[in-house]
Amino acid sequence: MSFSGKKGVDKAFAMLRTLPRVCLANVRRNPGTRIKPTRGRAQHGGDKHGAGNKGSGQRQNYMRLGYETGNNPFYLRFTYEPYYKGHHLRREYPPLSLLQLQKMIDTDRLDISQPLDLSVICNTGLYKIDPHHKHFGIQLTDEGANIFKAKVNIEVQWASEPVIAAIERNGGVITTAYFDVHSLWAIINPEGFFKKGEAIPRRMVPPQDAIEYYTNPVNRGYLADPEKISWERLVLAQKYGYQLPVLENDPDYAMLTQRKDPRQIFLGLEPGWVVNLRDRCILKPTDEQLKEFYRS
Amino acid sequence: MAVVNRIYLFSRISITPKILLDPINRVCGGRRFDSTSVSSDGEVSNSSLSTTPIIRRTLACPPEYKRVQQAWVENLNTVEEQKLGLIDLHPDVFGAQPRIDIIHENVEWQTKYRKVRYDHTKTRAEVRGGGRKPWPQKGTGKARHGSIRSPLWRGGGIAHGPRSPQTYFYMLPFYTRVHGLISCLSIKLAQDDLHVVNSLEIPTDDPKYIEDLVENRNWGPSVLLVDEIDIMPRNITAATDSILHINLMPVYGLNVFSMLKHDTLVLTMAAVNRIEEKLLYQLNRPDFMDVTKKFMLNQNG
């Protein structure tokens, strides 16, 4: 046969060259996929139609679900099951490992010549956040910390000590920042937010139970004192035993030290601005009261 | 154009921008023909070769591990075929696995989704009358009945009859439709039913010219000519207007049913570029989940 040595698509095309032209009359489903629509009649699913004889089964007069013919049923025995109590107040941070981050950078899904934040990572399509499920941002995990090689300026929402060490060891900068729900909807889908035509909101301060985390320089919080952060960078380098690269000597110093204002959602855009994608322009408020409000 | 700036990433193949920046005349592996050669029939005069430039085409994102497909570029301005060049076609669009079952699903969908049935019958509630119990339950020797319009009765309502308007609309999953298109294009190319022409310009608006052309080149009786936009040259529009089996179509109208209905598919160079650009984008877009979400069934919350 002329297509005996061929494999895959080549074999298929070689076969097609000898077969009649594919047309409307000779296309069909794969064998076994067509379920013939049959009605239940007589011996073919008919007669009593699977309902049995007499009783609640045939008469469709069932007991309610969970009823145990009089005794205290299982679903009523336990009056207090506080498994989800306060679940609406708990924040979740879906994990993103350093391994995944490195892979995204290596396969050019992410451009490390610009700062990375939640919007950039969501735009790759490989990582998703759903605020409906109480997701509040990226949690960078330490899987792949030993092989992480990229020098990045990254802003996440939660990071542990080994992760911070892995990033700073390569000369990068990591910041942990909080986004409230309204800002979160804006940042995870910037194009969708701009299309709404709403003014960019101010980012709100973290709630009581998160303030301590984001003001702590150990976590590189965005509300922490930058001088204390520099001190903690040194401390961490000594703890993990690597030479802390000097950022000032880095050619990408300007990009690496780029940081958002605590009230800013998008880099380069201020609260109060309206981005017009159709006419490709930005509308800024002119009223002094509005400007003062958005600057506060 | 915008295509070059996109980074196409197939799930199994990773392409770095270094490949995009390589010089245009890099050699693709496994090619059987040299794309610069143009072989012509003995009858064709050599003067046409010396004056017209050879048409070439380089793929914006050439595949790393797949063999490119190739097709001759022909002309339409003479009845006899003249080959104007040999172009490369992307294997993901023109060399995809020919899935007959997916093509069948597409054809089935295209025929069914816009079907509306208008026949209508009345149920026992809608038939006039039948509110009263015709005779007492017991005592008369007759069978027990509650209404003269029950389905058992002559003139009664129909139990499971057609209800107008009955629609059979459903959407085939997005990527089933994409794969239907690429399977069909690949099959047309493999079975020598795909021809690429430089443009749809013809010298006369006489239908006989087109008929002679199709006859001379052994193209199937029915031909589908596809151009990029829906405004076609005047001559071809006038010539094919009276011929019902030779049809013009813009790229946005390309569909599996039409490609199978017509024996021969003729694409212009512009149409090939547009089709490849659009289909490659859909095959490699990063936000495919957002696109497919719309067509998923049983979405809870």
Coordinates of C-alpha atoms in Angstrom, one line a residue, chain A:
Chain A
M1 CA 0.0 0.0 0.0
S2 CA 1.3 3.4 -0.9
F3 CA 0.6 4.8 2.6
S4 CA 2.0 1.9 4.7
G5 CA 5.1 3.8 5.9
K6 CA 3.3 7.1 6.6
K7 CA 2.1 8.2 10.0
G8 CA -0.6 10.4 11.3
V9 CA -1.8 13.3 9.1
D10 CA 0.4 12.2 6.2
K11 CA -1.3 8.8 6.1
A12 CA -4.7 10.4 6.3
F13 CA -3.9 12.7 3.3
A14 CA -2.4 9.8 1.3
M15 CA -5.6 7.8 1.9
L16 CA -7.7 10.7 0.9
R17 CA -5.9 11.0 -2.4
T18 CA -7.2 7.6 -3.4
L19 CA -10.7 7.8 -1.9
P20 CA -13.6 9.6 -3.6
R21 CA -14.1 13.3 -3.0
V22 CA -15.4 14.1 0.5
C23 CA -18.9 15.6 0.0
L24 CA -22.2 16.0 1.9
A25 CA -23.3 12.5 1.0
N26 CA -20.3 10.6 2.5
V27 CA -19.6 12.3 5.8
R28 CA -20.9 10.5 8.9
R29 CA -20.4 10.3 12.7
N30 CA -17.9 8.0 14.3
P31 CA -19.4 4.5 14.7
G32 CA -21.3 4.1 18.0
T33 CA -21.9 7.8 18.6
R34 CA -25.3 8.1 17.1
I35 CA -27.9 7.3 19.7
K36 CA -31.0 6.4 17.8
P37 CA -34.0 8.1 19.3
T38 CA -36.3 5.3 20.4
R39 CA -39.6 5.6 22.3
G40 CA -40.3 3.3 25.2
R41 CA -42.9 1.0 23.7
A42 CA -43.8 -2.6 24.8
Q43 CA -40.7 -4.7 25.5
H44 CA -38.3 -1.8 24.6
G45 CA -38.4 0.1 27.9
G46 CA -42.3 0.2 27.8
D47 CA -45.1 -1.5 29.7
K48 CA -44.5 -0.2 33.2
H49 CA -41.7 2.2 32.1
G50 CA -39.4 1.1 35.0
A51 CA -41.9 2.1 37.7
G52 CA -42.6 -1.4 39.1
N53 CA -45.9 -2.4 40.6
K54 CA -48.3 -0.5 42.8
G55 CA -46.8 1.4 45.8
S56 CA -45.3 4.9 45.9
G57 CA -42.9 3.9 43.1
Q58 CA -45.5 3.4 40.4
R59 CA -47.9 6.0 41.9
Q60 CA -45.1 8.7 42.1
N61 CA -46.1 9.4 45.7
Y62 CA -42.7 9.3 47.4
M63 CA -41.7 10.2 51.0
R64 CA -39.7 13.4 51.3
L65 CA -35.9 13.2 50.8
G66 CA -34.2 12.3 54.1
Y67 CA -37.3 10.9 55.8
E68 CA -36.5 7.8 57.8
T69 CA -40.0 6.5 58.4
G70 CA -40.5 8.3 61.7
N71 CA -37.2 8.1 63.6
N72 CA -35.1 11.2 64.1
P73 CA -33.5 11.5 60.6
F74 CA -29.8 12.0 60.1
Y75 CA -30.2 15.5 58.6
L76 CA -32.0 16.7 61.7
R77 CA -29.9 15.0 64.3
F78 CA -27.1 17.6 64.4
T79 CA -28.3 21.1 65.1
Y80 CA -24.9 22.9 64.9
E81 CA -22.4 22.4 62.1
P82 CA -20.2 25.5 62.0
Y83 CA -18.0 24.5 59.1
Y84 CA -18.6 27.6 57.0
K85 CA -19.1 30.1 59.7
G86 CA -17.5 33.3 58.8
H87 CA -16.4 31.9 55.4
H88 CA -17.6 35.2 53.8
L89 CA -15.0 37.0 55.8
R90 CA -12.1 34.7 54.9
R91 CA -9.8 35.7 52.1
E92 CA -8.3 33.2 49.6
Y93 CA -5.2 33.6 47.6
P94 CA -5.0 31.0 44.8
P95 CA -1.4 29.8 44.6
L96 CA 1.1 30.5 41.8
S97 CA 4.4 28.7 42.1
L98 CA 7.7 30.2 41.2
L99 CA 8.1 27.2 38.8
Q100 CA 5.0 28.3 36.9
L101 CA 6.2 31.9 36.9
Q102 CA 9.6 30.9 35.6
K103 CA 7.9 28.8 32.9
M104 CA 5.7 31.7 31.9
I105 CA 8.8 33.9 31.6
D106 CA 10.8 31.3 29.6
T107 CA 7.9 30.8 27.1
D108 CA 7.5 34.6 26.6
R109 CA 4.1 34.7 28.2
L110 CA 5.4 37.5 30.5
D111 CA 7.6 40.4 29.6
I112 CA 10.1 41.0 32.5
S113 CA 11.3 44.3 31.1
Q114 CA 8.2 45.8 32.6
P115 CA 6.9 45.4 36.2
L116 CA 4.7 42.3 36.8
D117 CA 1.4 42.6 38.7
L118 CA -2.0 40.9 38.9
S119 CA -3.3 42.3 35.7
V120 CA -0.3 41.2 33.6
I121 CA -0.4 37.7 35.0
C122 CA -4.2 37.4 34.5
N123 CA -3.8 38.5 30.9
T124 CA -1.6 35.5 30.1
G125 CA -4.8 33.4 30.5
L126 CA -2.9 30.8 32.4
Y127 CA -3.8 32.1 35.9
K128 CA -7.3 33.1 36.9
I129 CA -8.8 34.9 39.9
D130 CA -12.5 34.8 40.7
P131 CA -13.6 37.5 43.3
H132 CA -17.0 35.7 43.5
H133 CA -15.1 32.9 45.3
K134 CA -13.4 35.3 47.8
H135 CA -10.2 35.3 45.8
F136 CA -8.1 38.3 46.7
G137 CA -5.0 37.9 44.6
I138 CA -1.8 35.9 43.9
Q139 CA -0.1 33.8 46.5
L140 CA 3.4 33.1 45.3
T141 CA 4.5 29.7 46.5
D142 CA 8.1 28.4 46.9
E143 CA 7.8 25.4 44.6
G144 CA 10.7 26.0 42.1
A145 CA 12.5 28.5 44.4
N146 CA 15.7 26.6 43.8
I147 CA 15.6 27.0 40.0
F148 CA 14.1 30.5 39.8
K149 CA 16.5 32.6 37.7
A150 CA 14.5 35.6 36.5
K151 CA 15.1 39.2 37.6
V152 CA 11.6 40.7 38.0
N153 CA 9.8 43.5 39.6
I154 CA 6.7 41.7 40.8
E155 CA 3.7 42.7 42.9
V156 CA 1.7 39.9 44.5
Q157 CA -0.8 39.7 47.3
W158 CA 0.9 37.1 49.6
A159 CA 4.4 35.8 49.7
S160 CA 6.3 33.7 52.2
E161 CA 10.0 34.2 53.2
P162 CA 11.7 31.6 50.9
V163 CA 9.8 33.2 47.9
I164 CA 11.0 36.7 48.8
A165 CA 14.5 35.3 49.2
A166 CA 14.4 33.5 45.8
I167 CA 13.3 36.7 44.0
E168 CA 15.7 39.1 45.7
R169 CA 18.6 36.6 45.3
N170 CA 18.3 37.2 41.5
G171 CA 18.3 40.9 41.8
G172 CA 14.6 41.4 41.6
V173 CA 12.1 43.3 43.7
I174 CA 8.9 41.8 45.3
T175 CA 6.1 43.8 46.9
T176 CA 3.0 42.6 48.6
A177 CA -0.1 44.8 48.0
Y178 CA -3.7 44.6 48.9
F179 CA -6.6 45.2 46.4
D180 CA -10.1 45.6 47.7
V181 CA -12.9 43.9 45.8
H182 CA -13.9 46.8 43.6
S183 CA -10.2 47.4 42.6
L184 CA -9.8 43.7 42.1
W185 CA -12.5 43.6 39.5
A186 CA -10.8 46.4 37.7
I187 CA -7.3 45.0 37.8
I188 CA -8.1 41.3 36.8
N189 CA -9.8 42.5 33.6
P190 CA -8.5 46.0 32.7
E191 CA -10.0 46.0 29.2
G192 CA -13.4 45.1 30.5
F193 CA -13.2 47.7 33.2
F194 CA -12.2 50.5 30.8
K195 CA -15.0 49.6 28.5
K196 CA -17.5 50.3 31.3
G197 CA -16.5 53.9 31.2
E198 CA -16.2 54.3 34.9
A199 CA -13.6 56.5 36.6
I200 CA -10.6 54.5 38.0
P201 CA -11.4 54.2 41.7
R202 CA -9.0 54.7 44.6
R203 CA -7.7 51.6 46.1
M204 CA -9.0 51.1 49.6
V205 CA -6.8 50.4 52.7
P206 CA -6.6 46.7 53.9
P207 CA -9.1 45.5 56.5
Q208 CA -8.1 45.2 60.2
D209 CA -6.8 41.6 60.0
A210 CA -4.7 42.4 56.9
I211 CA -3.2 45.7 58.0
E212 CA -0.5 44.0 60.1
Y213 CA 0.7 41.9 57.2
Y214 CA 0.9 44.8 54.7
T215 CA 2.6 47.2 57.0
N216 CA 5.3 44.6 57.9
P217 CA 8.6 45.1 56.1
V218 CA 9.4 41.4 56.5
N219 CA 6.6 40.7 54.1
R220 CA 7.7 43.6 51.8
G221 CA 4.3 45.1 52.4
Y222 CA 3.4 48.1 50.3
L223 CA 2.5 50.2 53.3
A224 CA 5.8 49.4 55.1
D225 CA 8.6 51.9 55.5
P226 CA 11.0 51.6 52.5
E227 CA 14.1 52.0 54.7
K228 CA 13.0 49.2 56.9
I229 CA 12.4 47.1 53.8
S230 CA 16.0 47.7 52.7
W231 CA 17.2 46.6 56.2
E232 CA 15.1 43.4 55.9
R233 CA 16.5 42.6 52.5
L234 CA 20.0 42.6 54.1
V235 CA 18.8 40.5 57.0
L236 CA 17.1 37.9 54.6
A237 CA 20.3 37.7 52.5
Q238 CA 22.3 36.9 55.5
K239 CA 19.8 34.4 56.7
Y240 CA 19.6 32.5 53.4
G241 CA 23.3 32.9 52.7
Y242 CA 23.4 34.8 49.3
Q243 CA 25.1 38.0 48.3
L244 CA 22.4 40.7 48.0
P245 CA 22.8 42.3 44.6
V246 CA 23.1 46.1 44.6
L247 CA 20.1 47.5 42.8
E248 CA 21.7 50.9 42.3
N249 CA 24.2 49.4 39.9
D250 CA 21.6 47.6 37.9
P251 CA 20.9 49.0 34.4
D252 CA 17.2 48.3 35.0
Y253 CA 17.2 50.2 38.3
A254 CA 14.4 52.6 37.2
M255 CA 12.1 49.7 36.2
L256 CA 12.9 47.7 39.3
T257 CA 12.2 50.5 41.7
Q258 CA 8.9 51.4 40.0
R259 CA 6.2 51.0 42.6
K260 CA 2.5 51.9 42.7
D261 CA 1.1 54.5 45.1
P262 CA -1.1 52.9 47.8
R263 CA -4.2 54.4 46.2
Q264 CA -3.2 53.5 42.6
I265 CA -4.5 50.4 40.8
F266 CA -2.9 50.7 37.4
L267 CA 0.7 51.7 36.8
G268 CA 0.7 55.0 35.0
L269 CA -3.0 55.8 35.6
E270 CA -4.3 57.8 38.5
P271 CA -7.6 57.4 40.4
G272 CA -10.3 59.5 38.8
W273 CA -9.2 59.1 35.2
V274 CA -11.5 57.6 32.6
V275 CA -9.8 55.6 29.9
N276 CA -11.5 55.9 26.5
L277 CA -10.4 52.9 24.4
R278 CA -12.6 53.8 21.4
D279 CA -11.2 57.3 20.9
R280 CA -7.8 56.3 22.4
C281 CA -7.7 59.1 25.0
I282 CA -7.8 59.6 28.8
L283 CA -10.3 61.9 30.4
K284 CA -9.1 63.6 33.6
P285 CA -11.3 65.4 36.2
T286 CA -11.1 69.2 36.1
D287 CA -13.2 70.0 39.2
E288 CA -11.0 70.9 42.2
Q289 CA -13.2 69.0 44.7
L290 CA -13.0 65.8 42.5
K291 CA -9.3 66.2 42.1
E292 CA -8.8 66.6 45.9
F293 CA -11.0 63.6 46.5
Y294 CA -9.1 61.3 44.2
R295 CA -5.7 62.6 45.4
S296 CA -6.6 61.8 49.0

